[in-house]
Short mmCIF file of N, CA and C in Angstrom, two decimals:
data_model
loop_
_atom_site.label_atom_id
_atom_site.label_comp_id
_atom_site.label_asym_id
_atom_site.label_seq_id
_atom_site.Cartn_x
_atom_site.Cartn_y
_atom_site.Cartn_z
N MET A 4 -14.57 -4.61 12.82
CA MET A 4 -14.02 -5.36 13.92
C MET A 4 -14.06 -6.84 13.58
N TYR A 5 -13.00 -7.53 13.91
CA TYR A 5 -12.92 -8.97 13.73
C TYR A 5 -13.55 -9.65 14.94
N ALA A 6 -13.64 -10.95 14.90
CA ALA A 6 -14.16 -11.71 16.03
C ALA A 6 -13.25 -11.52 17.23
N THR A 7 -13.83 -11.49 18.38
CA THR A 7 -13.08 -11.36 19.63
C THR A 7 -13.81 -12.16 20.69
N TRP A 8 -13.29 -12.21 21.86
CA TRP A 8 -13.93 -12.94 22.92
C TRP A 8 -14.05 -12.04 24.15
N SER A 9 -14.98 -12.43 25.02
CA SER A 9 -15.14 -11.76 26.32
C SER A 9 -15.88 -12.71 27.23
N ARG A 10 -15.94 -12.37 28.49
CA ARG A 10 -16.67 -13.21 29.44
C ARG A 10 -18.16 -13.15 29.13
N VAL A 11 -18.85 -14.23 29.42
CA VAL A 11 -20.29 -14.30 29.20
C VAL A 11 -20.95 -13.17 29.97
N GLY A 12 -21.84 -12.48 29.30
CA GLY A 12 -22.57 -11.39 29.94
C GLY A 12 -21.81 -10.07 29.95
N ARG A 13 -20.60 -10.05 29.47
CA ARG A 13 -19.80 -8.81 29.43
C ARG A 13 -19.31 -8.58 28.00
N PRO A 14 -20.06 -7.87 27.20
CA PRO A 14 -19.62 -7.62 25.83
C PRO A 14 -18.33 -6.80 25.83
N PRO A 15 -17.48 -7.03 24.86
CA PRO A 15 -16.23 -6.27 24.81
C PRO A 15 -16.50 -4.78 24.61
N GLU A 16 -15.70 -3.97 25.26
CA GLU A 16 -15.82 -2.53 25.11
C GLU A 16 -14.57 -1.99 24.44
N ILE A 17 -14.77 -1.19 23.44
CA ILE A 17 -13.66 -0.55 22.76
C ILE A 17 -13.88 0.95 22.87
N PRO A 18 -12.99 1.66 23.56
CA PRO A 18 -13.18 3.10 23.73
C PRO A 18 -13.05 3.82 22.38
N VAL A 19 -13.78 4.90 22.25
CA VAL A 19 -13.69 5.74 21.06
C VAL A 19 -13.68 7.19 21.48
N THR A 20 -13.15 8.03 20.60
CA THR A 20 -13.10 9.47 20.91
C THR A 20 -14.32 10.20 20.40
N GLY A 21 -15.07 9.58 19.49
CA GLY A 21 -16.20 10.26 18.88
C GLY A 21 -15.77 11.10 17.68
N GLN A 22 -14.50 11.09 17.38
CA GLN A 22 -13.97 11.84 16.24
C GLN A 22 -13.32 10.86 15.28
N ARG A 23 -13.43 11.17 14.01
CA ARG A 23 -12.78 10.33 13.01
C ARG A 23 -11.50 11.02 12.57
N LYS A 24 -10.40 10.44 12.97
CA LYS A 24 -9.09 10.92 12.54
C LYS A 24 -8.39 9.75 11.85
N SER A 25 -7.70 10.04 10.78
CA SER A 25 -7.04 8.96 10.07
C SER A 25 -5.66 9.39 9.63
N ILE A 26 -4.86 8.41 9.35
CA ILE A 26 -3.53 8.62 8.82
C ILE A 26 -3.58 8.16 7.37
N LYS A 27 -3.10 8.98 6.47
CA LYS A 27 -3.12 8.64 5.04
C LYS A 27 -1.77 8.03 4.66
N ILE A 28 -1.81 6.82 4.12
CA ILE A 28 -0.60 6.11 3.72
C ILE A 28 -0.72 5.73 2.24
N LEU A 29 0.23 6.16 1.45
CA LEU A 29 0.37 5.69 0.08
C LEU A 29 1.39 4.57 0.13
N GLY A 30 1.10 3.45 -0.49
CA GLY A 30 1.99 2.31 -0.40
C GLY A 30 2.21 1.64 -1.74
N ALA A 31 3.36 1.02 -1.89
CA ALA A 31 3.69 0.27 -3.10
C ALA A 31 4.51 -0.94 -2.70
N ILE A 32 4.26 -2.03 -3.41
CA ILE A 32 5.01 -3.26 -3.19
C ILE A 32 5.73 -3.61 -4.47
N GLU A 33 7.02 -3.81 -4.38
CA GLU A 33 7.73 -4.40 -5.50
C GLU A 33 7.50 -5.89 -5.38
N LEU A 34 6.69 -6.41 -6.27
CA LEU A 34 6.19 -7.77 -6.10
C LEU A 34 7.24 -8.85 -6.16
N PHE A 35 8.25 -8.72 -6.99
CA PHE A 35 9.21 -9.80 -7.17
C PHE A 35 10.22 -9.88 -6.05
N GLN A 36 10.59 -8.76 -5.49
CA GLN A 36 11.54 -8.76 -4.37
C GLN A 36 10.81 -8.58 -3.04
N THR A 37 9.52 -8.39 -3.08
CA THR A 37 8.69 -8.13 -1.91
C THR A 37 9.24 -6.95 -1.11
N ARG A 38 9.56 -5.88 -1.80
CA ARG A 38 9.98 -4.64 -1.13
C ARG A 38 8.75 -3.75 -0.96
N PHE A 39 8.64 -3.16 0.20
CA PHE A 39 7.51 -2.29 0.50
C PHE A 39 7.99 -0.86 0.63
N HIS A 40 7.33 0.04 -0.07
CA HIS A 40 7.62 1.48 0.01
C HIS A 40 6.34 2.17 0.46
N TYR A 41 6.48 3.20 1.29
CA TYR A 41 5.29 3.92 1.70
C TYR A 41 5.62 5.38 1.98
N ARG A 42 4.57 6.16 2.03
CA ARG A 42 4.69 7.58 2.33
C ARG A 42 3.44 7.98 3.13
N GLN A 43 3.67 8.60 4.25
CA GLN A 43 2.57 9.13 5.06
C GLN A 43 2.29 10.54 4.60
N ASP A 44 1.01 10.89 4.50
CA ASP A 44 0.64 12.24 4.10
C ASP A 44 -0.64 12.64 4.82
N THR A 45 -1.10 13.85 4.53
CA THR A 45 -2.29 14.36 5.21
C THR A 45 -3.56 14.14 4.40
N VAL A 46 -3.42 14.02 3.07
CA VAL A 46 -4.57 13.81 2.18
C VAL A 46 -4.14 12.91 1.03
N PHE A 47 -5.13 12.35 0.36
CA PHE A 47 -4.91 11.66 -0.91
C PHE A 47 -5.35 12.60 -2.02
N ASN A 48 -4.42 13.06 -2.81
CA ASN A 48 -4.76 13.86 -3.99
C ASN A 48 -3.64 13.74 -5.01
N ALA A 49 -3.79 14.38 -6.14
CA ALA A 49 -2.80 14.26 -7.21
C ALA A 49 -1.43 14.75 -6.75
N SER A 50 -1.39 15.80 -5.99
CA SER A 50 -0.12 16.36 -5.53
C SER A 50 0.64 15.38 -4.64
N THR A 51 -0.05 14.77 -3.68
CA THR A 51 0.63 13.83 -2.79
C THR A 51 0.99 12.55 -3.53
N TYR A 52 0.16 12.15 -4.49
CA TYR A 52 0.47 10.97 -5.29
C TYR A 52 1.70 11.22 -6.16
N LEU A 53 1.80 12.40 -6.75
CA LEU A 53 2.98 12.74 -7.55
C LEU A 53 4.24 12.73 -6.69
N ALA A 54 4.15 13.22 -5.46
CA ALA A 54 5.31 13.18 -4.56
C ALA A 54 5.71 11.73 -4.27
N PHE A 55 4.72 10.86 -4.11
CA PHE A 55 5.00 9.45 -3.88
C PHE A 55 5.62 8.81 -5.13
N LEU A 56 5.11 9.15 -6.30
CA LEU A 56 5.68 8.63 -7.54
C LEU A 56 7.14 9.07 -7.70
N GLU A 57 7.45 10.30 -7.33
CA GLU A 57 8.85 10.76 -7.38
C GLU A 57 9.72 9.96 -6.43
N GLN A 58 9.18 9.64 -5.26
CA GLN A 58 9.91 8.80 -4.30
C GLN A 58 10.21 7.44 -4.94
N LEU A 59 9.23 6.84 -5.59
CA LEU A 59 9.44 5.56 -6.25
C LEU A 59 10.40 5.70 -7.44
N ALA A 60 10.31 6.81 -8.15
CA ALA A 60 11.18 7.03 -9.32
C ALA A 60 12.65 7.05 -8.92
N ARG A 61 12.95 7.63 -7.77
CA ARG A 61 14.35 7.65 -7.31
C ARG A 61 14.90 6.24 -7.17
N ARG A 62 14.06 5.29 -6.84
CA ARG A 62 14.49 3.90 -6.65
C ARG A 62 14.49 3.11 -7.96
N TYR A 63 13.53 3.37 -8.86
CA TYR A 63 13.32 2.48 -9.99
C TYR A 63 13.63 3.08 -11.36
N ARG A 64 13.94 4.34 -11.43
CA ARG A 64 14.12 5.00 -12.73
C ARG A 64 15.19 4.33 -13.59
N ARG A 65 16.30 3.92 -13.00
CA ARG A 65 17.40 3.33 -13.78
C ARG A 65 17.08 1.93 -14.30
N GLN A 66 16.33 1.16 -13.57
CA GLN A 66 16.09 -0.23 -13.97
C GLN A 66 14.76 -0.42 -14.68
N GLY A 67 13.88 0.53 -14.60
CA GLY A 67 12.57 0.39 -15.22
C GLY A 67 11.59 -0.29 -14.27
N ALA A 68 10.31 -0.03 -14.48
CA ALA A 68 9.29 -0.60 -13.60
C ALA A 68 7.95 -0.65 -14.30
N MET A 69 7.08 -1.45 -13.73
CA MET A 69 5.71 -1.55 -14.16
C MET A 69 4.85 -1.18 -12.96
N LEU A 70 3.97 -0.22 -13.13
CA LEU A 70 3.08 0.23 -12.06
C LEU A 70 1.69 -0.30 -12.34
N ILE A 71 1.15 -1.01 -11.38
CA ILE A 71 -0.23 -1.49 -11.46
C ILE A 71 -0.99 -0.74 -10.38
N GLN A 72 -1.95 0.06 -10.82
CA GLN A 72 -2.66 0.90 -9.84
C GLN A 72 -4.15 0.68 -9.91
N ASP A 73 -4.81 1.00 -8.80
CA ASP A 73 -6.26 0.88 -8.77
C ASP A 73 -6.87 2.14 -9.38
N ASN A 74 -8.13 2.36 -9.16
CA ASN A 74 -8.84 3.43 -9.84
C ASN A 74 -9.20 4.59 -8.92
N ALA A 75 -8.33 4.89 -7.98
CA ALA A 75 -8.55 6.06 -7.13
C ALA A 75 -8.63 7.31 -8.01
N SER A 76 -9.43 8.26 -7.62
CA SER A 76 -9.65 9.45 -8.47
C SER A 76 -8.36 10.19 -8.78
N TYR A 77 -7.45 10.29 -7.82
CA TYR A 77 -6.21 11.02 -8.06
C TYR A 77 -5.28 10.30 -9.04
N HIS A 78 -5.49 9.00 -9.27
CA HIS A 78 -4.71 8.27 -10.27
C HIS A 78 -5.06 8.71 -11.68
N LYS A 79 -6.25 9.27 -11.83
CA LYS A 79 -6.75 9.65 -13.16
C LYS A 79 -6.55 11.14 -13.45
N ASP A 80 -5.94 11.85 -12.54
CA ASP A 80 -5.74 13.28 -12.69
C ASP A 80 -4.84 13.59 -13.90
N GLY A 81 -5.13 14.67 -14.59
CA GLY A 81 -4.36 15.06 -15.77
C GLY A 81 -2.88 15.27 -15.48
N GLU A 82 -2.55 15.86 -14.33
CA GLU A 82 -1.14 16.08 -13.98
C GLU A 82 -0.41 14.76 -13.74
N VAL A 83 -1.12 13.82 -13.16
CA VAL A 83 -0.53 12.50 -12.93
C VAL A 83 -0.23 11.83 -14.27
N TRP A 84 -1.18 11.87 -15.20
CA TRP A 84 -0.96 11.24 -16.50
C TRP A 84 0.09 12.00 -17.32
N LYS A 85 0.20 13.28 -17.11
CA LYS A 85 1.29 14.04 -17.75
C LYS A 85 2.63 13.52 -17.23
N TRP A 86 2.72 13.30 -15.91
CA TRP A 86 3.95 12.76 -15.30
C TRP A 86 4.24 11.37 -15.88
N PHE A 87 3.20 10.53 -15.98
CA PHE A 87 3.39 9.20 -16.56
C PHE A 87 3.95 9.32 -17.99
N SER A 88 3.39 10.21 -18.76
CA SER A 88 3.84 10.41 -20.14
C SER A 88 5.31 10.83 -20.18
N GLN A 89 5.70 11.71 -19.28
CA GLN A 89 7.08 12.19 -19.23
C GLN A 89 8.05 11.11 -18.77
N ASN A 90 7.55 10.08 -18.13
CA ASN A 90 8.39 9.02 -17.56
C ASN A 90 8.17 7.67 -18.22
N ARG A 91 7.53 7.65 -19.37
CA ARG A 91 7.22 6.37 -20.01
C ARG A 91 8.45 5.62 -20.51
N HIS A 92 9.59 6.30 -20.58
CA HIS A 92 10.82 5.61 -21.01
C HIS A 92 11.29 4.59 -19.98
N TRP A 93 10.84 4.71 -18.74
CA TRP A 93 11.24 3.74 -17.72
C TRP A 93 10.05 3.12 -16.99
N LEU A 94 8.84 3.68 -17.19
CA LEU A 94 7.68 3.26 -16.41
C LEU A 94 6.54 2.83 -17.33
N GLU A 95 6.02 1.65 -17.08
CA GLU A 95 4.85 1.14 -17.79
C GLU A 95 3.69 1.12 -16.79
N VAL A 96 2.57 1.75 -17.13
CA VAL A 96 1.45 1.90 -16.19
C VAL A 96 0.26 1.06 -16.66
N HIS A 97 -0.34 0.33 -15.71
CA HIS A 97 -1.53 -0.47 -15.98
C HIS A 97 -2.56 -0.19 -14.90
N GLN A 98 -3.82 -0.15 -15.31
CA GLN A 98 -4.93 0.05 -14.37
C GLN A 98 -5.56 -1.30 -14.04
N LEU A 99 -5.88 -1.49 -12.79
CA LEU A 99 -6.70 -2.64 -12.41
C LEU A 99 -8.13 -2.38 -12.88
N PRO A 100 -8.90 -3.42 -13.10
CA PRO A 100 -10.32 -3.20 -13.44
C PRO A 100 -11.02 -2.49 -12.27
N PRO A 101 -12.05 -1.71 -12.58
CA PRO A 101 -12.79 -1.05 -11.48
C PRO A 101 -13.35 -2.08 -10.50
N TYR A 102 -13.42 -1.67 -9.24
CA TYR A 102 -14.02 -2.47 -8.18
C TYR A 102 -13.43 -3.88 -8.10
N SER A 103 -12.10 -3.95 -8.06
CA SER A 103 -11.45 -5.26 -7.99
C SER A 103 -10.35 -5.30 -6.93
N PRO A 104 -10.70 -5.01 -5.67
CA PRO A 104 -9.66 -5.05 -4.63
C PRO A 104 -9.04 -6.43 -4.47
N GLU A 105 -9.76 -7.48 -4.88
CA GLU A 105 -9.21 -8.83 -4.76
C GLU A 105 -8.01 -9.04 -5.67
N LEU A 106 -7.82 -8.18 -6.67
CA LEU A 106 -6.67 -8.28 -7.57
C LEU A 106 -5.52 -7.37 -7.13
N ASN A 107 -5.72 -6.61 -6.10
CA ASN A 107 -4.74 -5.62 -5.68
C ASN A 107 -3.91 -6.14 -4.50
N PRO A 108 -2.64 -6.53 -4.74
CA PRO A 108 -1.82 -7.07 -3.66
C PRO A 108 -1.64 -6.10 -2.48
N THR A 109 -1.68 -4.82 -2.74
CA THR A 109 -1.51 -3.87 -1.64
C THR A 109 -2.67 -3.95 -0.66
N GLU A 110 -3.85 -4.30 -1.14
CA GLU A 110 -4.98 -4.47 -0.22
C GLU A 110 -4.67 -5.56 0.80
N ARG A 111 -3.95 -6.58 0.38
CA ARG A 111 -3.56 -7.65 1.31
C ARG A 111 -2.54 -7.15 2.33
N LEU A 112 -1.70 -6.23 1.90
CA LEU A 112 -0.74 -5.65 2.84
C LEU A 112 -1.49 -4.85 3.91
N TRP A 113 -2.52 -4.10 3.50
CA TRP A 113 -3.30 -3.35 4.49
C TRP A 113 -4.01 -4.33 5.42
N GLN A 114 -4.45 -5.47 4.89
CA GLN A 114 -5.07 -6.50 5.73
C GLN A 114 -4.06 -7.01 6.78
N TYR A 115 -2.85 -7.27 6.35
CA TYR A 115 -1.79 -7.69 7.27
C TYR A 115 -1.56 -6.62 8.33
N THR A 116 -1.52 -5.36 7.91
CA THR A 116 -1.28 -4.25 8.83
C THR A 116 -2.38 -4.16 9.87
N ARG A 117 -3.62 -4.27 9.43
CA ARG A 117 -4.73 -4.24 10.40
C ARG A 117 -4.62 -5.41 11.37
N ARG A 118 -4.39 -6.60 10.83
CA ARG A 118 -4.36 -7.81 11.66
C ARG A 118 -3.21 -7.77 12.67
N ASN A 119 -2.05 -7.22 12.27
CA ASN A 119 -0.87 -7.27 13.13
C ASN A 119 -0.52 -5.95 13.81
N GLY A 120 -1.32 -4.93 13.59
CA GLY A 120 -1.01 -3.66 14.20
C GLY A 120 -2.18 -2.91 14.81
N THR A 121 -3.30 -2.86 14.09
CA THR A 121 -4.37 -1.98 14.54
C THR A 121 -5.65 -2.70 14.97
N HIS A 122 -5.74 -4.00 14.72
CA HIS A 122 -6.94 -4.78 15.04
C HIS A 122 -7.29 -4.70 16.53
N ASN A 123 -8.53 -4.30 16.81
CA ASN A 123 -9.06 -4.22 18.17
C ASN A 123 -8.18 -3.40 19.11
N ARG A 124 -7.58 -2.34 18.59
CA ARG A 124 -6.75 -1.46 19.42
C ARG A 124 -7.33 -0.06 19.38
N TYR A 125 -7.24 0.59 20.50
CA TYR A 125 -7.67 1.98 20.62
C TYR A 125 -6.43 2.86 20.65
N PHE A 126 -6.41 3.87 19.81
CA PHE A 126 -5.30 4.83 19.77
C PHE A 126 -5.83 6.18 20.22
N SER A 127 -5.46 6.58 21.43
CA SER A 127 -5.99 7.84 21.96
C SER A 127 -5.40 9.05 21.26
N GLU A 128 -4.23 8.88 20.69
CA GLU A 128 -3.55 9.98 19.98
C GLU A 128 -3.12 9.49 18.61
N PRO A 129 -3.18 10.37 17.59
CA PRO A 129 -2.69 9.97 16.27
C PRO A 129 -1.23 9.49 16.29
N ALA A 130 -0.42 10.04 17.16
CA ALA A 130 0.99 9.64 17.24
C ALA A 130 1.13 8.16 17.62
N ALA A 131 0.23 7.65 18.45
CA ALA A 131 0.28 6.24 18.82
C ALA A 131 -0.01 5.35 17.61
N LEU A 132 -0.97 5.78 16.78
CA LEU A 132 -1.26 5.04 15.55
C LEU A 132 -0.07 5.09 14.60
N VAL A 133 0.51 6.26 14.44
CA VAL A 133 1.69 6.41 13.56
C VAL A 133 2.82 5.51 14.04
N ASN A 134 3.06 5.46 15.35
CA ASN A 134 4.11 4.60 15.89
C ASN A 134 3.84 3.13 15.58
N THR A 135 2.60 2.71 15.72
CA THR A 135 2.25 1.32 15.42
C THR A 135 2.44 1.02 13.94
N LEU A 136 1.98 1.92 13.07
CA LEU A 136 2.15 1.72 11.63
C LEU A 136 3.62 1.68 11.26
N THR A 137 4.41 2.57 11.85
CA THR A 137 5.85 2.60 11.58
C THR A 137 6.49 1.28 11.99
N ARG A 138 6.07 0.74 13.13
CA ARG A 138 6.60 -0.55 13.59
C ARG A 138 6.24 -1.67 12.62
N VAL A 139 4.95 -1.76 12.25
CA VAL A 139 4.51 -2.83 11.34
C VAL A 139 5.18 -2.69 9.98
N PHE A 140 5.24 -1.47 9.44
CA PHE A 140 5.86 -1.27 8.13
C PHE A 140 7.36 -1.57 8.19
N GLY A 141 8.00 -1.23 9.29
CA GLY A 141 9.42 -1.54 9.46
C GLY A 141 9.66 -3.04 9.48
N GLU A 142 8.78 -3.78 10.15
CA GLU A 142 8.88 -5.24 10.16
C GLU A 142 8.73 -5.81 8.75
N ILE A 143 7.79 -5.26 7.99
CA ILE A 143 7.57 -5.72 6.62
C ILE A 143 8.81 -5.44 5.77
N GLN A 144 9.41 -4.28 5.97
CA GLN A 144 10.60 -3.93 5.20
C GLN A 144 11.79 -4.81 5.57
N ARG A 145 11.94 -5.12 6.86
CA ARG A 145 13.07 -5.95 7.29
C ARG A 145 12.86 -7.43 7.02
N TYR A 146 11.60 -7.88 7.10
CA TYR A 146 11.28 -9.30 6.96
C TYR A 146 10.18 -9.49 5.92
N PRO A 147 10.50 -9.35 4.64
CA PRO A 147 9.46 -9.43 3.60
C PRO A 147 8.72 -10.76 3.57
N GLU A 148 9.32 -11.80 4.13
CA GLU A 148 8.64 -13.09 4.14
C GLU A 148 7.33 -13.04 4.94
N LEU A 149 7.18 -12.01 5.79
CA LEU A 149 5.95 -11.87 6.56
C LEU A 149 4.74 -11.64 5.66
N ILE A 150 4.94 -10.97 4.53
CA ILE A 150 3.80 -10.63 3.68
C ILE A 150 3.73 -11.45 2.40
N ARG A 151 4.74 -12.25 2.10
CA ARG A 151 4.69 -13.05 0.86
C ARG A 151 3.40 -13.87 0.74
N PRO A 152 2.94 -14.52 1.81
CA PRO A 152 1.69 -15.30 1.67
C PRO A 152 0.48 -14.44 1.30
N TYR A 153 0.53 -13.15 1.60
CA TYR A 153 -0.59 -12.27 1.31
C TYR A 153 -0.61 -11.82 -0.16
N LEU A 154 0.44 -12.12 -0.91
CA LEU A 154 0.58 -11.59 -2.26
C LEU A 154 0.31 -12.64 -3.33
N HIS A 155 -0.55 -13.58 -3.04
CA HIS A 155 -0.81 -14.68 -3.98
C HIS A 155 -1.56 -14.25 -5.23
N SER A 156 -2.09 -13.04 -5.31
CA SER A 156 -2.88 -12.64 -6.48
C SER A 156 -2.02 -12.18 -7.65
N LEU A 157 -0.70 -12.20 -7.52
CA LEU A 157 0.17 -11.70 -8.59
C LEU A 157 -0.12 -12.40 -9.92
N SER A 158 -0.26 -13.71 -9.91
CA SER A 158 -0.47 -14.40 -11.18
C SER A 158 -1.82 -14.03 -11.78
N LEU A 159 -2.79 -13.65 -10.95
CA LEU A 159 -4.07 -13.18 -11.48
C LEU A 159 -3.90 -11.87 -12.23
N ILE A 160 -3.06 -11.00 -11.71
CA ILE A 160 -2.86 -9.69 -12.32
C ILE A 160 -2.04 -9.80 -13.60
N THR A 161 -0.94 -10.51 -13.52
CA THR A 161 -0.02 -10.54 -14.65
C THR A 161 -0.44 -11.53 -15.72
N GLY A 162 -1.12 -12.59 -15.30
CA GLY A 162 -1.42 -13.65 -16.25
C GLY A 162 -0.17 -14.39 -16.68
N ARG A 163 0.96 -14.09 -16.00
CA ARG A 163 2.25 -14.66 -16.38
C ARG A 163 2.88 -15.44 -15.24
N GLY A 164 2.10 -15.78 -14.26
CA GLY A 164 2.66 -16.54 -13.15
C GLY A 164 3.70 -15.77 -12.37
N GLY A 165 3.71 -14.47 -12.48
CA GLY A 165 4.60 -13.64 -11.67
C GLY A 165 5.97 -13.44 -12.24
N SER A 166 6.14 -13.46 -13.57
CA SER A 166 7.49 -13.22 -14.08
C SER A 166 7.48 -12.18 -15.19
N TRP A 167 8.14 -11.08 -14.93
CA TRP A 167 8.39 -10.05 -15.93
C TRP A 167 9.90 -9.93 -16.02
N PRO A 168 10.53 -10.44 -17.05
CA PRO A 168 11.99 -10.40 -17.09
C PRO A 168 12.52 -8.97 -17.11
N ASN A 169 13.60 -8.76 -16.36
CA ASN A 169 14.35 -7.50 -16.34
C ASN A 169 13.50 -6.29 -15.96
N ARG A 170 12.45 -6.49 -15.24
CA ARG A 170 11.62 -5.38 -14.81
C ARG A 170 11.32 -5.54 -13.33
N SER A 171 11.12 -4.43 -12.66
CA SER A 171 10.57 -4.45 -11.32
C SER A 171 9.11 -4.06 -11.46
N ALA A 172 8.28 -4.65 -10.68
CA ALA A 172 6.86 -4.26 -10.69
C ALA A 172 6.51 -3.84 -9.29
N PHE A 173 5.77 -2.77 -9.20
CA PHE A 173 5.25 -2.40 -7.91
C PHE A 173 3.81 -2.03 -8.07
N ASP A 174 3.08 -2.23 -7.00
CA ASP A 174 1.65 -2.03 -7.01
C ASP A 174 1.35 -0.94 -6.00
N LYS A 175 0.58 0.03 -6.42
CA LYS A 175 0.20 1.14 -5.57
C LYS A 175 -1.16 0.87 -4.98
N GLY A 176 -1.33 1.15 -3.74
CA GLY A 176 -2.63 0.95 -3.15
C GLY A 176 -2.91 1.89 -2.00
N LEU A 177 -4.09 1.77 -1.49
CA LEU A 177 -4.68 2.54 -0.41
C LEU A 177 -4.84 3.96 -0.71
#
């Protein structure tokens, strides 16, 4: 929870259901055009990640891309690396160092999403959360300038000040 305010003597109350339910979102940012791609799923595993990679491949296969990914366990799965090997003619894959969320631009996108969609909000039904996420992600897709300030770590990752000629780069996160 972020800082909030309330009347003196009345601490803020946030209702809870007592159950932990979550929505799984795989996300990627094309850093140079600030395009956001995402996929909602029920779990994070190699199978759902491969489906997300296929979604990205439909967009980037012809022009080529560079994928910068964190160290989630499903990123290291043998089937995922087999897929990478089969697609290396158009896709270059790089791993972020372990435990380095500060280098991951997608983490900043999730920060924006929390701040502008889910911060200090109670969702009684998963559908309400999905609707809010869909709204925030739609805004990001229509108005990429909303998240550009959050993506300042690009030069840290590339070491090139954010320029890869003739390539699209996208970063996978969450």
